PDB file of C-alpha atoms in Angstrom:
ATOM      1  CA  MET A   1      85.405 -56.964  56.803  1.00  0.00           C
ATOM      2  CA  PRO A   2      82.808 -59.726  57.461  1.00  0.00           C
ATOM      3  CA  SER A   3      83.609 -63.216  56.324  1.00  0.00           C
ATOM      4  CA  LEU A   4      82.221 -64.766  53.148  1.00  0.00           C
ATOM      5  CA  ILE A   5      79.886 -66.929  55.191  1.00  0.00           C
ATOM      6  CA  ASP A   6      78.432 -63.916  56.969  1.00  0.00           C
ATOM      7  CA  ILE A   7      77.890 -62.059  53.706  1.00  0.00           C
ATOM      8  CA  ARG A   8      76.142 -65.123  52.177  1.00  0.00           C
ATOM      9  CA  LYS A   9      73.840 -65.273  55.209  1.00  0.00           C
ATOM     10  CA  ARG A  10      72.990 -61.600  54.771  1.00  0.00           C
ATOM     11  CA  ILE A  11      72.186 -62.042  51.089  1.00  0.00           C
ATOM     12  CA  ALA A  12      69.968 -65.075  51.854  1.00  0.00           C
ATOM     13  CA  ALA A  13      68.159 -63.137  54.627  1.00  0.00           C
ATOM     14  CA  THR A  14      67.576 -60.165  52.306  1.00  0.00           C
ATOM     15  CA  LYS A  15      66.265 -62.439  49.579  1.00  0.00           C
ATOM     16  CA  SER A  16      63.788 -63.945  52.050  1.00  0.00           C
ATOM     17  CA  THR A  17      62.662 -60.428  53.081  1.00  0.00           C
ATOM     18  CA  LYS A  18      62.235 -59.504  49.408  1.00  0.00           C
ATOM     19  CA  LYS A  19      59.943 -62.498  48.834  1.00  0.00           C
ATOM     20  CA  ILE A  20      57.776 -61.375  51.768  1.00  0.00           C
ATOM     21  CA  THR A  21      57.551 -57.756  50.691  1.00  0.00           C
ATOM     22  CA  LYS A  22      56.818 -58.755  47.076  1.00  0.00           C
ATOM     23  CA  ALA A  23      53.992 -61.081  48.208  1.00  0.00           C
ATOM     24  CA  MET A  24      52.567 -58.277  50.408  1.00  0.00           C
ATOM     25  CA  GLN A  25      52.783 -55.882  47.469  1.00  0.00           C
ATOM     26  CA  LEU A  26      50.798 -58.225  45.246  1.00  0.00           C
ATOM     27  CA  VAL A  27      48.141 -58.913  47.983  1.00  0.00           C
ATOM     28  CA  ALA A  28      47.802 -55.161  48.660  1.00  0.00           C
ATOM     29  CA  ALA A  29      47.375 -54.409  44.961  1.00  0.00           C
ATOM     30  CA  SER A  30      44.604 -56.983  44.696  1.00  0.00           C
ATOM     31  CA  LYS A  31      42.727 -55.699  47.765  1.00  0.00           C
ATOM     32  CA  MET A  32      43.206 -52.079  46.657  1.00  0.00           C
ATOM     33  CA  LYS A  33      41.293 -52.825  43.443  1.00  0.00           C
ATOM     34  CA  THR A  34      38.547 -54.562  45.424  1.00  0.00           C
ATOM     35  CA  PHE A  35      37.995 -51.612  47.715  1.00  0.00           C
ATOM     36  CA  GLN A  36      38.262 -49.182  44.813  1.00  0.00           C
ATOM     37  CA  ARG A  37      35.284 -50.839  43.243  1.00  0.00           C
ATOM     38  CA  LYS A  38      33.402 -50.873  46.522  1.00  0.00           C
ATOM     39  CA  PHE A  39      33.851 -47.263  47.480  1.00  0.00           C
ATOM     40  CA  LEU A  40      33.095 -46.015  43.978  1.00  0.00           C
ATOM     41  CA  SER A  41      29.925 -48.102  43.980  1.00  0.00           C
ATOM     42  CA  VAL A  42      28.875 -46.686  47.388  1.00  0.00           C
ATOM     43  CA  ARG A  43      29.897 -43.191  46.234  1.00  0.00           C
ATOM     44  CA  ARG A  44      27.453 -43.347  43.290  1.00  0.00           C
ATOM     45  CA  TYR A  45      24.727 -44.472  45.652  1.00  0.00           C
ATOM     46  CA  SER A  46      25.542 -41.653  48.105  1.00  0.00           C
ATOM     47  CA  GLU A  47      25.462 -39.140  45.345  1.00  0.00           C
ATOM     48  CA  SER A  48      22.039 -40.257  44.274  1.00  0.00           C
ATOM     49  CA  LEU A  49      20.777 -39.941  47.851  1.00  0.00           C
ATOM     50  CA  LEU A  50      22.368 -36.520  48.252  1.00  0.00           C
ATOM     51  CA  GLU A  51      20.729 -35.371  45.026  1.00  0.00           C
ATOM     52  CA  ALA A  52      17.351 -36.563  46.355  1.00  0.00           C
ATOM     53  CA  LEU A  53      17.926 -34.675  49.626  1.00  0.00           C
ATOM     54  CA  ARG A  54      18.948 -31.579  47.694  1.00  0.00           C
ATOM     55  CA  LEU A  55      15.535 -31.582  46.001  1.00  0.00           C
ATOM     56  CA  CYS A  56      13.910 -32.052  49.403  1.00  0.00           C
ATOM     57  CA  ASP A  57      15.970 -29.462  51.238  1.00  0.00           C
ATOM     58  CA  VAL A  58      12.868 -27.533  52.405  1.00  0.00           C
ATOM     59  CA  LEU A  59      11.543 -30.654  54.093  1.00  0.00           C
ATOM     60  CA  LEU A  60      15.033 -31.734  55.271  1.00  0.00           C
ATOM     61  CA  THR A  61      15.378 -28.751  57.609  1.00  0.00           C
ATOM     62  CA  GLU A  62      12.568 -30.149  59.725  1.00  0.00           C
ATOM     63  CA  THR A  63      14.396 -33.378  60.515  1.00  0.00           C
ATOM     64  CA  VAL A  64      16.849 -33.998  63.377  1.00  0.00           C
ATOM     65  CA  PHE A  65      19.665 -34.581  60.883  1.00  0.00           C
ATOM     66  CA  ALA A  66      19.654 -30.977  59.664  1.00  0.00           C
ATOM     67  CA  GLU A  67      19.108 -29.315  63.003  1.00  0.00           C
ATOM     68  CA  LYS A  68      21.399 -26.298  63.499  1.00  0.00           C
ATOM     69  CA  ARG A  69      22.560 -25.818  67.049  1.00  0.00           C
ATOM     70  CA  GLU A  70      24.290 -22.868  68.676  1.00  0.00           C
ATOM     71  CA  ASN A  71      25.516 -24.777  71.747  1.00  0.00           C
ATOM     72  CA  GLY A  72      27.215 -28.056  72.220  1.00  0.00           C
ATOM     73  CA  SER A  73      30.538 -29.724  71.536  1.00  0.00           C
ATOM     74  CA  THR A  74      32.068 -30.855  68.286  1.00  0.00           C
ATOM     75  CA  LEU A  75      32.512 -34.562  67.717  1.00  0.00           C
ATOM     76  CA  PHE A  76      35.589 -35.575  65.717  1.00  0.00           C
ATOM     77  CA  VAL A  77      35.338 -39.062  64.128  1.00  0.00           C
ATOM     78  CA  LEU A  78      38.809 -40.154  63.179  1.00  0.00           C
ATOM     79  CA  LEU A  79      39.273 -43.127  60.847  1.00  0.00           C
ATOM     80  CA  THR A  80      42.606 -44.958  60.651  1.00  0.00           C
ATOM     81  CA  SER A  81      43.713 -48.498  59.861  1.00  0.00           C
ATOM     82  CA  ASP A  82      44.236 -51.249  62.388  1.00  0.00           C
ATOM     83  CA  LYS A  83      47.610 -52.293  60.898  1.00  0.00           C
ATOM     84  CA  GLY A  84      50.722 -50.457  59.947  1.00  0.00           C
ATOM     85  CA  LEU A  85      53.104 -50.882  56.969  1.00  0.00           C
ATOM     86  CA  CYS A  86      51.035 -48.451  54.921  1.00  0.00           C
ATOM     87  CA  GLY A  87      53.422 -45.538  54.629  1.00  0.00           C
ATOM     88  CA  ALA A  88      52.494 -42.220  56.277  1.00  0.00           C
ATOM     89  CA  MET A  89      48.749 -42.527  55.884  1.00  0.00           C
ATOM     90  CA  ASN A  90      47.955 -42.970  59.574  1.00  0.00           C
ATOM     91  CA  THR A  91      50.469 -40.366  60.665  1.00  0.00           C
ATOM     92  CA  LYS A  92      48.974 -37.822  58.255  1.00  0.00           C
ATOM     93  CA  LEU A  93      45.453 -38.532  59.424  1.00  0.00           C
ATOM     94  CA  ILE A  94      46.324 -38.122  63.087  1.00  0.00           C
ATOM     95  CA  ARG A  95      48.501 -35.079  62.520  1.00  0.00           C
ATOM     96  CA  THR A  96      45.844 -33.380  60.381  1.00  0.00           C
ATOM     97  CA  VAL A  97      43.059 -33.642  62.938  1.00  0.00           C
ATOM     98  CA  PHE A  98      45.122 -32.493  65.927  1.00  0.00           C
ATOM     99  CA  ARG A  99      46.710 -29.585  64.032  1.00  0.00           C
ATOM    100  CA  SER A 100      43.529 -28.421  62.332  1.00  0.00           C
ATOM    101  CA  GLN A 101      41.940 -25.112  63.173  1.00  0.00           C
ATOM    102  CA  GLU A 102      38.689 -26.857  63.978  1.00  0.00           C
ATOM    103  CA  TRP A 103      40.416 -28.807  66.805  1.00  0.00           C
ATOM    104  CA  GLN A 104      42.726 -26.151  68.080  1.00  0.00           C
ATOM    105  CA  GLN A 105      40.229 -23.351  68.235  1.00  0.00           C
ATOM    106  CA  LEU A 106      37.947 -25.291  70.523  1.00  0.00           C
ATOM    107  CA  ALA A 107      38.335 -25.589  74.254  1.00  0.00           C
ATOM    108  CA  ALA A 108      38.976 -29.054  75.643  1.00  0.00           C
ATOM    109  CA  ASP A 109      35.367 -29.329  76.982  1.00  0.00           C
ATOM    110  CA  GLN A 110      33.998 -28.311  73.599  1.00  0.00           C
ATOM    111  CA  ARG A 111      35.480 -31.148  71.567  1.00  0.00           C
ATOM    112  CA  GLU A 112      35.021 -34.904  71.607  1.00  0.00           C
ATOM    113  CA  LEU A 113      36.878 -37.625  69.834  1.00  0.00           C
ATOM    114  CA  MET A 114      35.607 -40.959  68.480  1.00  0.00           C
ATOM    115  CA  THR A 115      38.337 -43.269  67.141  1.00  0.00           C
ATOM    116  CA  ILE A 116      37.930 -45.998  64.523  1.00  0.00           C
ATOM    117  CA  GLY A 117      40.990 -48.163  63.975  1.00  0.00           C
ATOM    118  CA  ARG A 118      43.744 -49.329  66.292  1.00  0.00           C
ATOM    119  CA  LYS A 119      46.168 -46.627  65.203  1.00  0.00           C
ATOM    120  CA  ALA A 120      43.715 -43.910  66.164  1.00  0.00           C
ATOM    121  CA  VAL A 121      43.196 -45.539  69.553  1.00  0.00           C
ATOM    122  CA  GLU A 122      46.921 -45.676  70.186  1.00  0.00           C
ATOM    123  CA  ALA A 123      47.408 -42.065  69.138  1.00  0.00           C
ATOM    124  CA  ALA A 124      44.634 -40.853  71.453  1.00  0.00           C
ATOM    125  CA  ARG A 125      46.093 -42.859  74.323  1.00  0.00           C
ATOM    126  CA  GLY A 126      49.572 -41.410  73.627  1.00  0.00           C
ATOM    127  CA  MET A 127      48.192 -37.878  73.794  1.00  0.00           C
ATOM    128  CA  GLY A 128      46.364 -38.526  76.992  1.00  0.00           C
ATOM    129  CA  LEU A 129      42.909 -38.191  75.349  1.00  0.00           C
ATOM    130  CA  THR A 130      39.904 -40.325  76.301  1.00  0.00           C
ATOM    131  CA  PRO A 131      37.649 -40.991  73.285  1.00  0.00           C
ATOM    132  CA  VAL A 132      33.921 -41.097  73.899  1.00  0.00           C
ATOM    133  CA  GLU A 133      33.922 -44.358  71.961  1.00  0.00           C
ATOM    134  CA  SER A 134      36.616 -46.520  70.306  1.00  0.00           C
ATOM    135  CA  PHE A 135      36.277 -49.139  67.601  1.00  0.00           C
ATOM    136  CA  SER A 136      39.004 -51.455  66.360  1.00  0.00           C
ATOM    137  CA  GLY A 137      39.105 -54.771  64.618  1.00  0.00           C
ATOM    138  CA  LEU A 138      36.197 -53.988  62.290  1.00  0.00           C
ATOM    139  CA  THR A 139      35.935 -56.477  59.476  1.00  0.00           C
ATOM    140  CA  GLU A 140      37.345 -55.195  56.207  1.00  0.00           C
ATOM    141  CA  THR A 141      34.110 -55.986  54.419  1.00  0.00           C
ATOM    142  CA  LEU A 142      32.349 -53.846  57.078  1.00  0.00           C
ATOM    143  CA  SER A 143      29.456 -56.071  57.996  1.00  0.00           C
ATOM    144  CA  PRO A 144      26.073 -54.396  58.472  1.00  0.00           C
ATOM    145  CA  LEU A 145      26.374 -55.085  62.196  1.00  0.00           C
ATOM    146  CA  ASP A 146      29.753 -53.314  62.421  1.00  0.00           C
ATOM    147  CA  ALA A 147      28.565 -50.331  60.414  1.00  0.00           C
ATOM    148  CA  LEU A 148      25.340 -50.084  62.414  1.00  0.00           C
ATOM    149  CA  GLN A 149      27.323 -50.226  65.674  1.00  0.00           C
ATOM    150  CA  VAL A 150      29.420 -47.198  64.776  1.00  0.00           C
ATOM    151  CA  ILE A 151      26.643 -45.211  63.182  1.00  0.00           C
ATOM    152  CA  GLN A 152      24.332 -45.775  66.199  1.00  0.00           C
ATOM    153  CA  GLN A 153      27.025 -44.397  68.474  1.00  0.00           C
ATOM    154  CA  ILE A 154      27.427 -41.285  66.336  1.00  0.00           C
ATOM    155  CA  MET A 155      23.679 -40.782  66.139  1.00  0.00           C
ATOM    156  CA  SER A 156      23.378 -41.370  69.864  1.00  0.00           C
ATOM    157  CA  ARG A 157      25.688 -38.487  70.574  1.00  0.00           C
ATOM    158  CA  TRP A 158      23.878 -36.346  67.990  1.00  0.00           C
ATOM    159  CA  GLU A 159      20.392 -37.067  69.205  1.00  0.00           C
ATOM    160  CA  SER A 160      21.399 -36.418  72.822  1.00  0.00           C
ATOM    161  CA  GLY A 161      21.597 -32.675  71.858  1.00  0.00           C
ATOM    162  CA  GLU A 162      25.040 -32.321  73.416  1.00  0.00           C
ATOM    163  CA  VAL A 163      26.789 -32.227  70.036  1.00  0.00           C
ATOM    164  CA  ARG A 164      26.298 -29.377  67.563  1.00  0.00           C
ATOM    165  CA  ARG A 165      28.689 -30.678  64.841  1.00  0.00           C
ATOM    166  CA  VAL A 166      30.128 -34.002  63.753  1.00  0.00           C
ATOM    167  CA  ILE A 167      33.315 -33.924  61.641  1.00  0.00           C
ATOM    168  CA  LEU A 168      34.557 -37.021  59.821  1.00  0.00           C
ATOM    169  CA  ILE A 169      38.315 -37.247  59.249  1.00  0.00           C
ATOM    170  CA  SER A 170      39.269 -39.713  56.469  1.00  0.00           C
ATOM    171  CA  PRO A 171      41.505 -39.941  53.432  1.00  0.00           C
ATOM    172  CA  GLU A 172      40.374 -38.908  49.997  1.00  0.00           C
ATOM    173  CA  TYR A 173      41.624 -41.438  47.470  1.00  0.00           C
ATOM    174  CA  VAL A 174      42.969 -39.916  44.238  1.00  0.00           C
ATOM    175  CA  ASN A 175      45.108 -42.656  42.717  1.00  0.00           C
ATOM    176  CA  PRO A 176      47.433 -45.404  44.048  1.00  0.00           C
ATOM    177  CA  PHE A 177      50.180 -42.858  44.696  1.00  0.00           C
ATOM    178  CA  ILE A 178      48.207 -39.801  45.849  1.00  0.00           C
ATOM    179  CA  PHE A 179      45.599 -39.210  48.581  1.00  0.00           C
ATOM    180  CA  HIS A 180      44.456 -36.164  50.528  1.00  0.00           C
ATOM    181  CA  ILE A 181      43.209 -35.903  54.086  1.00  0.00           C
ATOM    182  CA  ARG A 182      39.805 -34.234  54.435  1.00  0.00           C
ATOM    183  CA  LEU A 183      37.820 -32.965  57.378  1.00  0.00           C
ATOM    184  CA  ARG A 184      34.181 -33.284  56.241  1.00  0.00           C
ATOM    185  CA  GLU A 185      31.155 -32.014  58.111  1.00  0.00           C
ATOM    186  CA  TYR A 186      29.115 -35.183  58.664  1.00  0.00           C
ATOM    187  CA  LEU A 187      26.302 -33.618  60.649  1.00  0.00           C
ATOM    188  CA  PRO A 188      24.178 -31.533  60.457  1.00  0.00           C
ATOM    189  CA  LEU A 189      23.007 -32.325  56.919  1.00  0.00           C
ATOM    190  CA  THR A 190      22.287 -28.752  55.943  1.00  0.00           C
ATOM    191  CA  PRO A 191      21.309 -27.809  52.386  1.00  0.00           C
ATOM    192  CA  GLU A 192      24.649 -25.918  52.080  1.00  0.00           C
ATOM    193  CA  CYS A 193      26.680 -29.026  53.117  1.00  0.00           C
ATOM    194  CA  ILE A 194      24.729 -31.169  50.683  1.00  0.00           C
ATOM    195  CA  ARG A 195      25.334 -28.765  47.770  1.00  0.00           C
ATOM    196  CA  ALA A 196      29.074 -28.521  48.751  1.00  0.00           C
ATOM    197  CA  SER A 197      29.376 -32.303  48.865  1.00  0.00           C
ATOM    198  CA  LEU A 198      27.695 -32.704  45.462  1.00  0.00           C
ATOM    199  CA  HIS A 199      29.950 -29.993  43.965  1.00  0.00           C
ATOM    200  CA  GLN A 200      33.050 -31.676  45.378  1.00  0.00           C
ATOM    201  CA  ARG A 201      32.018 -35.031  43.879  1.00  0.00           C
ATOM    202  CA  ARG A 202      31.042 -33.647  40.539  1.00  0.00           C
ATOM    203  CA  GLY A 203      33.997 -31.309  40.159  1.00  0.00           C
ATOM    204  CA  THR A 204      33.241 -28.532  37.641  1.00  0.00           C
ATOM    205  CA  GLU A 205      29.759 -29.870  36.957  1.00  0.00           C
ATOM    206  CA  GLN A 206      27.141 -27.401  38.163  1.00  0.00           C
ATOM    207  CA  VAL A 207      24.700 -28.327  40.889  1.00  0.00           C
ATOM    208  CA  GLY A 208      21.199 -27.221  39.997  1.00  0.00           C
ATOM    209  CA  GLU A 209      18.808 -25.221  42.111  1.00  0.00           C
ATOM    210  CA  SER A 210      16.263 -26.898  44.354  1.00  0.00           C
ATOM    211  CA  GLN A 211      12.908 -27.563  42.769  1.00  0.00           C
ATOM    212  CA  SER A 212       9.465 -27.208  44.209  1.00  0.00           C
ATOM    213  CA  LEU A 213       7.974 -30.539  45.250  1.00  0.00           C
ATOM    214  CA  GLU A 214       4.443 -29.347  45.790  1.00  0.00           C
ATOM    215  CA  ALA A 215       3.239 -31.431  42.856  1.00  0.00           C
ATOM    216  CA  SER A 216       5.193 -34.499  43.940  1.00  0.00           C
ATOM    217  CA  PHE A 217       3.519 -37.476  45.581  1.00  0.00           C
ATOM    218  CA  PHE A 218       5.057 -39.011  48.696  1.00  0.00           C
ATOM    219  CA  GLU A 219       4.065 -42.337  50.226  1.00  0.00           C
ATOM    220  CA  PRO A 220       3.445 -42.785  53.139  1.00  0.00           C
ATOM    221  CA  SER A 221       4.265 -39.033  53.811  1.00  0.00           C
ATOM    222  CA  GLN A 222       6.778 -36.346  52.915  1.00  0.00           C
ATOM    223  CA  GLU A 223       8.295 -36.369  56.390  1.00  0.00           C
ATOM    224  CA  THR A 224       8.731 -40.175  56.477  1.00  0.00           C
ATOM    225  CA  VAL A 225      10.351 -40.262  53.020  1.00  0.00           C
ATOM    226  CA  VAL A 226      12.789 -37.461  53.752  1.00  0.00           C
ATOM    227  CA  GLN A 227      13.658 -38.966  57.157  1.00  0.00           C
ATOM    228  CA  SER A 228      14.406 -42.318  55.507  1.00  0.00           C
ATOM    229  CA  ILE A 229      16.543 -40.755  52.832  1.00  0.00           C
ATOM    230  CA  ALA A 230      18.490 -38.735  55.437  1.00  0.00           C
ATOM    231  CA  GLU A 231      19.141 -41.874  57.497  1.00  0.00           C
ATOM    232  CA  ASN A 232      20.428 -43.683  54.404  1.00  0.00           C
ATOM    233  CA  VAL A 233      22.683 -40.766  53.570  1.00  0.00           C
ATOM    234  CA  VAL A 234      24.249 -40.879  57.039  1.00  0.00           C
ATOM    235  CA  GLN A 235      24.865 -44.596  56.714  1.00  0.00           C
ATOM    236  CA  SER A 236      26.143 -44.501  53.122  1.00  0.00           C
ATOM    237  CA  LEU A 237      28.524 -41.616  53.802  1.00  0.00           C
ATOM    238  CA  PHE A 238      30.154 -43.485  56.652  1.00  0.00           C
ATOM    239  CA  ILE A 239      30.443 -46.761  54.636  1.00  0.00           C
ATOM    240  CA  GLU A 240      31.898 -44.789  51.699  1.00  0.00           C
ATOM    241  CA  ALA A 241      34.482 -43.181  53.970  1.00  0.00           C
ATOM    242  CA  PHE A 242      35.409 -46.589  55.440  1.00  0.00           C
ATOM    243  CA  TYR A 243      35.884 -48.253  52.055  1.00  0.00           C
ATOM    244  CA  GLU A 244      37.823 -45.214  50.783  1.00  0.00           C
ATOM    245  CA  LEU A 245      40.067 -45.560  53.859  1.00  0.00           C
ATOM    246  CA  LYS A 246      40.635 -49.226  52.985  1.00  0.00           C
ATOM    247  CA  ALA A 247      41.424 -48.404  49.322  1.00  0.00           C
ATOM    248  CA  THR A 248      43.926 -45.772  50.527  1.00  0.00           C
ATOM    249  CA  GLU A 249      45.386 -48.122  53.134  1.00  0.00           C
ATOM    250  CA  TYR A 250      46.080 -50.867  50.583  1.00  0.00           C
ATOM    251  CA  SER A 251      47.352 -48.517  47.934  1.00  0.00           C
ATOM    252  CA  SER A 252      49.771 -47.023  50.486  1.00  0.00           C
ATOM    253  CA  ARG A 253      50.803 -50.476  51.587  1.00  0.00           C
ATOM    254  CA  MET A 254      51.348 -51.516  47.991  1.00  0.00           C
ATOM    255  CA  VAL A 255      53.569 -48.506  47.364  1.00  0.00           C
ATOM    256  CA  ALA A 256      55.441 -49.060  50.677  1.00  0.00           C
ATOM    257  CA  MET A 257      56.051 -52.742  49.942  1.00  0.00           C
ATOM    258  CA  LYS A 258      57.127 -51.843  46.349  1.00  0.00           C
ATOM    259  CA  LYS A 259      59.730 -49.479  47.785  1.00  0.00           C
ATOM    260  CA  ALA A 260      60.811 -52.132  50.309  1.00  0.00           C
ATOM    261  CA  THR A 261      61.184 -54.694  47.471  1.00  0.00           C
ATOM    262  CA  GLU A 262      63.269 -52.230  45.502  1.00  0.00           C
ATOM    263  CA  ALA A 263      65.390 -51.462  48.541  1.00  0.00           C
ATOM    264  CA  ALA A 264      65.915 -55.215  49.046  1.00  0.00           C
ATOM    265  CA  ASP A 265      67.046 -55.463  45.453  1.00  0.00           C
ATOM    266  CA  ASP A 266      69.551 -52.676  45.986  1.00  0.00           C
ATOM    267  CA  ARG A 267      70.757 -54.311  49.171  1.00  0.00           C
ATOM    268  CA  ILE A 268      71.226 -57.675  47.461  1.00  0.00           C
ATOM    269  CA  LYS A 269      73.280 -56.015  44.660  1.00  0.00           C
ATOM    270  CA  ALA A 270      75.406 -54.164  47.180  1.00  0.00           C
ATOM    271  CA  LEU A 271      76.010 -57.280  49.276  1.00  0.00           C
ATOM    272  CA  THR A 272      76.745 -59.308  46.142  1.00  0.00           C
ATOM    273  CA  ASN A 273      79.390 -56.730  45.100  1.00  0.00           C
ATOM    274  CA  VAL A 274      80.894 -56.912  48.589  1.00  0.00           C
ATOM    275  CA  TYR A 275      80.812 -60.690  48.420  1.00  0.00           C
ATOM    276  CA  ASN A 276      82.508 -60.765  45.007  1.00  0.00           C
ATOM    277  CA  LYS A 277      85.153 -58.357  46.107  1.00  0.00           C
ATOM    278  CA  ALA A 278      85.822 -60.335  49.287  1.00  0.00           C
ATOM    279  CA  ARG A 279      85.937 -63.546  47.311  1.00  0.00           C
ATOM    280  CA  GLN A 280      88.243 -62.048  44.719  1.00  0.00           C
ATOM    281  CA  GLY A 281      90.446 -60.753  47.511  1.00  0.00           C
ATOM    282  CA  ALA A 282      90.507 -64.211  49.136  1.00  0.00           C
ATOM    283  CA  ILE A 283      91.380 -65.888  45.841  1.00  0.00           C
ATOM    284  CA  THR A 284      94.120 -63.340  45.132  1.00  0.00           C
ATOM    285  CA  GLN A 285      95.523 -63.868  48.605  1.00  0.00           C
ATOM    286  CA  GLU A 286      95.514 -67.647  48.157  1.00  0.00           C
ATOM    287  CA  LEU A 287      97.232 -67.321  44.795  1.00  0.00           C
ATOM    288  CA  SER A 288      99.828 -64.992  46.347  1.00  0.00           C
ATOM    289  CA  GLU A 289     100.436 -67.457  49.134  1.00  0.00           C
ATOM    290  CA  LEU A 290     100.786 -70.317  46.642  1.00  0.00           C
ATOM    291  CA  ALA A 291     103.227 -68.253  44.504  1.00  0.00           C
ATOM    292  CA  ALA A 292     105.220 -67.320  47.606  1.00  0.00           C
ATOM    293  CA  ALA A 293     105.297 -70.952  48.781  1.00  0.00           C
ATOM    294  CA  ASN A 294     106.322 -72.099  45.334  1.00  0.00           C
ATOM    295  CA  GLU A 295     109.074 -69.486  45.213  1.00  0.00           C
ATOM    296  CA  ALA A 296     110.273 -70.499  48.651  1.00  0.00           C
ATOM    297  CA  MET A 297     110.444 -74.127  47.714  1.00  0.00           C
ATOM    298  CA  SER A 298     112.275 -73.299  44.441  1.00  0.00           C
ATOM    299  CA  SER A 299     114.807 -71.246  46.418  1.00  0.00           C
ATOM    300  CA  GLN A 300     115.317 -74.065  48.863  1.00  0.00           C
ATOM    301  CA  ASP A 301     115.948 -76.565  46.018  1.00  0.00           C
ATOM    302  CA  ILE A 302     118.559 -74.205  44.507  1.00  0.00           C
ATOM    303  CA  TYR A 303     120.214 -73.829  47.884  1.00  0.00           C
ATOM    304  CA  GLU A 304     120.385 -77.591  48.419  1.00  0.00           C
ATOM    305  CA  ILE A 305     121.895 -78.123  44.901  1.00  0.00           C
ATOM    306  CA  THR A 306     124.518 -75.455  45.574  1.00  0.00           C
ATOM    307  CA  GLN A 307     125.521 -77.127  48.817  1.00  0.00           C
ATOM    308  CA  VAL A 308     126.119 -80.404  46.987  1.00  0.00           C
TER     309      VAL A 308
END
């Protein structure tokens, strides 16, 4: 059994760890709420843009964003966090994309991977894959420069004509304790994909039919307006996915740190019980030794008196 000093050191170390995990839990909870507000705000904006595109779907098919292609590779854009300590979120994201039918049914030369986040970069390297582009260390607030950098690379691959589909892999935030992994078709922006996205966002709410825009007035032109809306949709969908990733990351980290704090509490209680038992045993042993010594001294006194 360890000594009392060793047990006290373990208790002190566990208490220090508990302070750290508790602080990380509180910070994660605060940031989670911040990114919840951000991604919900962007989601409402994206929904408005998607609804505008739905009404313009006849004109949308003439843009490069809605171009259907028979040949070309599929670009998978995998979003993960840069840091760990957020439960199984990154593991689920990585496992989902590489085990998905979309990935496995394609030949190696028919699929491309773009990674966003250090964990995705490390996973690709571990599997011997070479991403067409990797991004890590993006600011959490996702500055316009960072967002534009990523979106330009995606659009560069799309406009080259070598890619026929772009699939975005990111978490879908439900609540602080639940999230789902989704593989969403990012490009092309077909009318079917737009309607499916609106239906997924609105749940049971019905998505109306497209309306004729013959009587509508566009300035400077129909093509320019639809092109601009489509560009904004591509940007807003990526920013929404990034903020939703961050909300999920911090909610997962909050839950993980909460569990770590509770585990530290249990550890402290267990060590305290061990310490008390060891201390009680030491006190009992000392009392026994004192009693034995007292008895020995009493016996010696009796022996000396008898000899006299």
